[in-house]
Amino acid sequence: MTLAIGGVSTPAMAVSIPVEAAPEGIHQGAAVPGIAPQGIDDTAVYLDEDGKVLPTGNPTNVDSETTVAAACTPESGRDNPHRSATGVAVSGHGWWGKGNCTKDRAKVYNCLYEWYTDNTWRRKACSETETLKPGTGGSSYRTAARHDCTNTSAASWRNHVDVDVIDQSDTGERPYRQAEVACQVF
């Protein structure tokens, strides 16, 4: 299962970086991590680790309005992407609350995406999928995605979380939190 949120691709403003400032293997004019401009939610494209476009939207596993009405809505917990306390890395966590669901276990995972100057969100890390009880994000009730930084220049990051309640139909939201973090990953 892939975690994907995004929209239709549109041209983005190119940003050139001086060759001497680029990490080894990155050429002048290439897309690089940066701060996402306001209003890109509907135009940015999501890419996986191999550069392939991820499906867009918030898919659900339901086939009809009747089933949608019967589906429960879990609370998808997530924190802002942030520098890890354990080193020079970006980190994000995911957890869940029962919402109006009656079951007490869910499969949860979260993924970190970094914004690039070609108007793409590139997936850099995903947690393992964990079977969790509902909780408030304490370490035993959450997932963790983490990636070491190439440098400590600022970039926009998103932490998306996916919650699938076990043995109960649920809605398919994949919400995120976005923050600027002093971490770039090339």
PDB file of C-alpha atoms in Angstrom:
ATOM      1  CA  MET A   1       0.000   0.000   0.000  1.00  0.00           C
ATOM      2  CA  THR A   2       1.374   3.409  -0.864  1.00  0.00           C
ATOM      3  CA  LEU A   3       0.762   6.602   0.955  1.00  0.00           C
ATOM      4  CA  ALA A   4      -0.066   9.337  -1.524  1.00  0.00           C
ATOM      5  CA  ILE A   5      -1.623  12.752  -1.486  1.00  0.00           C
ATOM      6  CA  GLY A   6      -1.231  15.257  -4.286  1.00  0.00           C
ATOM      7  CA  GLY A   7      -2.655  16.931  -7.310  1.00  0.00           C
ATOM      8  CA  VAL A   8      -2.106  17.652 -10.941  1.00  0.00           C
ATOM      9  CA  SER A   9       1.350  18.656 -12.090  1.00  0.00           C
ATOM     10  CA  THR A  10       1.860  22.243 -13.162  1.00  0.00           C
ATOM     11  CA  PRO A  11       5.016  24.111 -14.064  1.00  0.00           C
ATOM     12  CA  ALA A  12       6.937  25.317 -11.028  1.00  0.00           C
ATOM     13  CA  MET A  13       9.459  28.081 -10.619  1.00  0.00           C
ATOM     14  CA  ALA A  14      12.953  26.684 -11.154  1.00  0.00           C
ATOM     15  CA  VAL A  15      15.612  27.617  -8.638  1.00  0.00           C
ATOM     16  CA  SER A  16      19.253  27.429  -9.632  1.00  0.00           C
ATOM     17  CA  ILE A  17      21.924  26.720  -7.099  1.00  0.00           C
ATOM     18  CA  PRO A  18      25.570  27.579  -7.550  1.00  0.00           C
ATOM     19  CA  VAL A  19      27.661  24.555  -8.463  1.00  0.00           C
ATOM     20  CA  GLU A  20      29.914  25.122  -5.458  1.00  0.00           C
ATOM     21  CA  ALA A  21      26.870  25.005  -3.093  1.00  0.00           C
ATOM     22  CA  ALA A  22      25.405  21.833  -4.571  1.00  0.00           C
ATOM     23  CA  PRO A  23      26.137  18.482  -2.965  1.00  0.00           C
ATOM     24  CA  GLU A  24      28.283  16.165  -5.022  1.00  0.00           C
ATOM     25  CA  GLY A  25      26.320  14.773  -7.967  1.00  0.00           C
ATOM     26  CA  ILE A  26      23.749  17.633  -8.017  1.00  0.00           C
ATOM     27  CA  HIS A  27      24.082  19.866 -11.066  1.00  0.00           C
ATOM     28  CA  GLN A  28      23.302  23.577 -11.355  1.00  0.00           C
ATOM     29  CA  GLY A  29      19.623  24.106 -12.203  1.00  0.00           C
ATOM     30  CA  ALA A  30      18.583  20.737 -10.767  1.00  0.00           C
ATOM     31  CA  ALA A  31      15.593  20.557  -8.440  1.00  0.00           C
ATOM     32  CA  VAL A  32      16.712  20.832  -4.818  1.00  0.00           C
ATOM     33  CA  PRO A  33      15.001  20.786  -1.422  1.00  0.00           C
ATOM     34  CA  GLY A  34      13.592  24.117  -0.261  1.00  0.00           C
ATOM     35  CA  ILE A  35      10.758  25.987   1.425  1.00  0.00           C
ATOM     36  CA  ALA A  36       7.376  25.312  -0.207  1.00  0.00           C
ATOM     37  CA  PRO A  37       5.554  28.451  -1.382  1.00  0.00           C
ATOM     38  CA  GLN A  38       2.005  29.183  -0.187  1.00  0.00           C
ATOM     39  CA  GLY A  39      -0.842  27.646  -2.196  1.00  0.00           C
ATOM     40  CA  ILE A  40       0.861  24.601  -3.730  1.00  0.00           C
ATOM     41  CA  ASP A  41      -1.475  21.990  -2.242  1.00  0.00           C
ATOM     42  CA  ASP A  42      -3.446  21.500  -5.466  1.00  0.00           C
ATOM     43  CA  THR A  43      -0.503  21.578  -7.846  1.00  0.00           C
ATOM     44  CA  ALA A  44       2.334  19.628  -6.226  1.00  0.00           C
ATOM     45  CA  VAL A  45       3.066  16.033  -7.235  1.00  0.00           C
ATOM     46  CA  TYR A  46       4.080  13.279  -4.824  1.00  0.00           C
ATOM     47  CA  LEU A  47       6.979  10.989  -5.768  1.00  0.00           C
ATOM     48  CA  ASP A  48       8.223   7.758  -4.203  1.00  0.00           C
ATOM     49  CA  GLU A  49      11.877   7.039  -3.422  1.00  0.00           C
ATOM     50  CA  ASP A  50      12.469   5.955  -7.039  1.00  0.00           C
ATOM     51  CA  GLY A  51      10.998   9.165  -8.512  1.00  0.00           C
ATOM     52  CA  LYS A  52       7.738   7.514  -9.637  1.00  0.00           C
ATOM     53  CA  VAL A  53       4.531   9.534  -9.329  1.00  0.00           C
ATOM     54  CA  LEU A  54       2.303   8.291  -6.524  1.00  0.00           C
ATOM     55  CA  PRO A  55      -1.478   8.050  -6.970  1.00  0.00           C
ATOM     56  CA  THR A  56      -3.354  11.172  -5.949  1.00  0.00           C
ATOM     57  CA  GLY A  57      -6.264  11.807  -3.648  1.00  0.00           C
ATOM     58  CA  ASN A  58      -7.505  10.155  -0.494  1.00  0.00           C
ATOM     59  CA  PRO A  59      -8.637   6.726  -1.698  1.00  0.00           C
ATOM     60  CA  THR A  60     -11.019   4.726   0.448  1.00  0.00           C
ATOM     61  CA  ASN A  61     -11.744   1.026   0.494  1.00  0.00           C
ATOM     62  CA  VAL A  62     -15.484   1.560   0.187  1.00  0.00           C
ATOM     63  CA  ASP A  63     -17.678   0.956  -2.848  1.00  0.00           C
ATOM     64  CA  SER A  64     -20.937   2.789  -2.130  1.00  0.00           C
ATOM     65  CA  GLU A  65     -22.458   5.632  -0.159  1.00  0.00           C
ATOM     66  CA  THR A  66     -24.146   3.085   2.114  1.00  0.00           C
ATOM     67  CA  THR A  67     -20.790   1.569   2.994  1.00  0.00           C
ATOM     68  CA  VAL A  68     -19.282   5.039   3.470  1.00  0.00           C
ATOM     69  CA  ALA A  69     -22.036   5.878   5.955  1.00  0.00           C
ATOM     70  CA  ALA A  70     -21.287   2.645   7.853  1.00  0.00           C
ATOM     71  CA  ALA A  71     -17.520   3.232   7.922  1.00  0.00           C
ATOM     72  CA  CYS A  72     -16.019   4.506  11.149  1.00  0.00           C
ATOM     73  CA  THR A  73     -13.738   7.518  11.262  1.00  0.00           C
ATOM     74  CA  PRO A  74     -10.594   7.036  13.358  1.00  0.00           C
ATOM     75  CA  GLU A  75      -8.609  10.016  14.573  1.00  0.00           C
ATOM     76  CA  SER A  76      -5.275  10.035  12.738  1.00  0.00           C
ATOM     77  CA  GLY A  77      -2.637  11.464  15.056  1.00  0.00           C
ATOM     78  CA  ARG A  78       0.589  12.965  13.748  1.00  0.00           C
ATOM     79  CA  ASP A  79       3.147  15.494  14.847  1.00  0.00           C
ATOM     80  CA  ASN A  80       4.992  18.146  12.892  1.00  0.00           C
ATOM     81  CA  PRO A  81       8.118  16.924  11.128  1.00  0.00           C
ATOM     82  CA  HIS A  82      11.054  17.947  13.317  1.00  0.00           C
ATOM     83  CA  ARG A  83      14.755  17.465  13.930  1.00  0.00           C
ATOM     84  CA  SER A  84      15.309  14.284  15.889  1.00  0.00           C
ATOM     85  CA  ALA A  85      16.675  14.549  19.405  1.00  0.00           C
ATOM     86  CA  THR A  86      18.922  11.570  18.628  1.00  0.00           C
ATOM     87  CA  GLY A  87      21.031  13.198  15.904  1.00  0.00           C
ATOM     88  CA  VAL A  88      21.032  15.238  12.725  1.00  0.00           C
ATOM     89  CA  ALA A  89      17.899  13.683  11.266  1.00  0.00           C
ATOM     90  CA  VAL A  90      14.309  14.591  10.401  1.00  0.00           C
ATOM     91  CA  SER A  91      11.635  12.673  12.265  1.00  0.00           C
ATOM     92  CA  GLY A  92       7.860  12.313  12.406  1.00  0.00           C
ATOM     93  CA  HIS A  93       5.422  10.094  14.297  1.00  0.00           C
ATOM     94  CA  GLY A  94       1.964   8.619  13.750  1.00  0.00           C
ATOM     95  CA  TRP A  95      -0.703   7.268  16.114  1.00  0.00           C
ATOM     96  CA  TRP A  96      -4.464   6.938  16.272  1.00  0.00           C
ATOM     97  CA  GLY A  97      -7.532   7.562  18.399  1.00  0.00           C
ATOM     98  CA  LYS A  98     -10.759   5.570  18.183  1.00  0.00           C
ATOM     99  CA  GLY A  99     -12.936   8.418  16.922  1.00  0.00           C
ATOM    100  CA  ASN A 100     -16.290   6.716  16.365  1.00  0.00           C
ATOM    101  CA  CYS A 101     -14.697   3.307  15.718  1.00  0.00           C
ATOM    102  CA  THR A 102     -15.523   0.440  18.082  1.00  0.00           C
ATOM    103  CA  LYS A 103     -12.444  -1.760  17.539  1.00  0.00           C
ATOM    104  CA  ASP A 104      -9.304  -1.228  19.608  1.00  0.00           C
ATOM    105  CA  ARG A 105      -6.490  -2.092  17.176  1.00  0.00           C
ATOM    106  CA  ALA A 106      -5.332  -0.461  13.950  1.00  0.00           C
ATOM    107  CA  LYS A 107      -2.467  -0.803  11.509  1.00  0.00           C
ATOM    108  CA  VAL A 108      -0.664   2.557  11.450  1.00  0.00           C
ATOM    109  CA  TYR A 109       2.262   3.924   9.481  1.00  0.00           C
ATOM    110  CA  ASN A 110       3.615   7.361   8.631  1.00  0.00           C
ATOM    111  CA  CYS A 111       5.834   8.750   5.872  1.00  0.00           C
ATOM    112  CA  LEU A 112       8.004  11.863   5.555  1.00  0.00           C
ATOM    113  CA  TYR A 113       8.028  13.930   2.354  1.00  0.00           C
ATOM    114  CA  GLU A 114      10.461  16.747   1.492  1.00  0.00           C
ATOM    115  CA  TRP A 115       9.496  19.593  -0.878  1.00  0.00           C
ATOM    116  CA  TYR A 116      11.669  20.190  -3.976  1.00  0.00           C
ATOM    117  CA  THR A 117      11.915  23.253  -6.225  1.00  0.00           C
ATOM    118  CA  ASP A 118      10.291  21.392  -9.147  1.00  0.00           C
ATOM    119  CA  ASN A 119       7.033  21.425  -7.111  1.00  0.00           C
ATOM    120  CA  THR A 120       7.269  17.829  -5.933  1.00  0.00           C
ATOM    121  CA  TRP A 121       6.972  16.241  -2.506  1.00  0.00           C
ATOM    122  CA  ARG A 122       9.513  13.414  -2.429  1.00  0.00           C
ATOM    123  CA  ARG A 123       9.118  10.530  -0.024  1.00  0.00           C
ATOM    124  CA  LYS A 124      12.257  10.125   2.079  1.00  0.00           C
ATOM    125  CA  ALA A 125      11.239   7.702   4.841  1.00  0.00           C
ATOM    126  CA  CYS A 126       8.337   5.593   6.079  1.00  0.00           C
ATOM    127  CA  SER A 127       7.873   3.851   9.372  1.00  0.00           C
ATOM    128  CA  GLU A 128       7.159   0.165   9.666  1.00  0.00           C
ATOM    129  CA  THR A 129       3.431  -0.614   9.755  1.00  0.00           C
ATOM    130  CA  GLU A 130       2.608  -1.240  13.413  1.00  0.00           C
ATOM    131  CA  THR A 131      -0.493  -2.745  15.009  1.00  0.00           C
ATOM    132  CA  LEU A 132      -1.357  -0.250  17.742  1.00  0.00           C
ATOM    133  CA  LYS A 133      -3.933   0.351  20.436  1.00  0.00           C
ATOM    134  CA  PRO A 134      -5.428   3.848  20.336  1.00  0.00           C
ATOM    135  CA  GLY A 135      -3.278   6.314  22.227  1.00  0.00           C
ATOM    136  CA  THR A 136      -2.045   9.872  22.420  1.00  0.00           C
ATOM    137  CA  GLY A 137       1.322   9.383  20.780  1.00  0.00           C
ATOM    138  CA  GLY A 138       3.389   7.987  23.650  1.00  0.00           C
ATOM    139  CA  SER A 139       6.348   5.952  22.412  1.00  0.00           C
ATOM    140  CA  SER A 140       4.585   2.583  22.802  1.00  0.00           C
ATOM    141  CA  TYR A 141       1.521   3.789  20.881  1.00  0.00           C
ATOM    142  CA  ARG A 142       3.130   5.377  17.819  1.00  0.00           C
ATOM    143  CA  THR A 143       5.126   4.800  14.675  1.00  0.00           C
ATOM    144  CA  ALA A 144       8.311   6.675  13.795  1.00  0.00           C
ATOM    145  CA  ALA A 145       9.771   7.639  10.413  1.00  0.00           C
ATOM    146  CA  ARG A 146      13.301   9.069  10.406  1.00  0.00           C
ATOM    147  CA  HIS A 147      15.965  10.021   7.866  1.00  0.00           C
ATOM    148  CA  ASP A 148      19.481  11.390   8.381  1.00  0.00           C
ATOM    149  CA  CYS A 149      20.056  14.907   7.017  1.00  0.00           C
ATOM    150  CA  THR A 150      22.510  15.714   4.238  1.00  0.00           C
ATOM    151  CA  ASN A 151      22.863  19.247   5.652  1.00  0.00           C
ATOM    152  CA  THR A 152      21.093  21.574   8.077  1.00  0.00           C
ATOM    153  CA  SER A 153      19.642  24.055   5.586  1.00  0.00           C
ATOM    154  CA  ALA A 154      15.880  24.575   5.897  1.00  0.00           C
ATOM    155  CA  ALA A 155      13.327  22.646   3.826  1.00  0.00           C
ATOM    156  CA  SER A 156       9.582  22.057   4.023  1.00  0.00           C
ATOM    157  CA  TRP A 157       8.575  18.616   5.252  1.00  0.00           C
ATOM    158  CA  ARG A 158       5.255  16.790   5.527  1.00  0.00           C
ATOM    159  CA  ASN A 159       4.430  13.927   7.872  1.00  0.00           C
ATOM    160  CA  HIS A 160       1.495  11.867   6.516  1.00  0.00           C
ATOM    161  CA  VAL A 161      -0.178   9.149   8.594  1.00  0.00           C
ATOM    162  CA  ASP A 162      -2.376   6.247   7.507  1.00  0.00           C
ATOM    163  CA  VAL A 163      -4.677   4.392   9.918  1.00  0.00           C
ATOM    164  CA  ASP A 164      -6.496   1.167   8.992  1.00  0.00           C
ATOM    165  CA  VAL A 165      -8.744  -0.107  11.797  1.00  0.00           C
ATOM    166  CA  ILE A 166      -8.554  -3.901  12.109  1.00  0.00           C
ATOM    167  CA  ASP A 167     -11.833  -5.802  11.548  1.00  0.00           C
ATOM    168  CA  GLN A 168     -13.829  -2.624  10.905  1.00  0.00           C
ATOM    169  CA  SER A 169     -14.437  -0.595   7.777  1.00  0.00           C
ATOM    170  CA  ASP A 170     -12.939   2.879   8.094  1.00  0.00           C
ATOM    171  CA  THR A 171     -12.600   5.988   5.989  1.00  0.00           C
ATOM    172  CA  GLY A 172      -9.399   6.544   4.030  1.00  0.00           C
ATOM    173  CA  GLU A 173      -8.073   9.927   5.085  1.00  0.00           C
ATOM    174  CA  ARG A 174      -4.315  10.377   5.087  1.00  0.00           C
ATOM    175  CA  PRO A 175      -3.799  13.708   6.843  1.00  0.00           C
ATOM    176  CA  TYR A 176      -0.471  15.452   7.275  1.00  0.00           C
ATOM    177  CA  ARG A 177       1.316  18.114   9.233  1.00  0.00           C
ATOM    178  CA  GLN A 178       3.793  20.405   7.502  1.00  0.00           C
ATOM    179  CA  ALA A 179       6.736  22.296   8.979  1.00  0.00           C
ATOM    180  CA  GLU A 180      10.043  23.845   7.974  1.00  0.00           C
ATOM    181  CA  VAL A 181      12.911  21.801   9.394  1.00  0.00           C
ATOM    182  CA  ALA A 182      16.654  22.553   9.433  1.00  0.00           C
ATOM    183  CA  CYS A 183      17.312  19.414   7.419  1.00  0.00           C
ATOM    184  CA  GLN A 184      17.747  18.706   3.741  1.00  0.00           C
ATOM    185  CA  VAL A 185      18.025  15.242   2.249  1.00  0.00           C
ATOM    186  CA  PHE A 186      19.303  14.891  -1.315  1.00  0.00           C
TER     187      PHE A 186
END
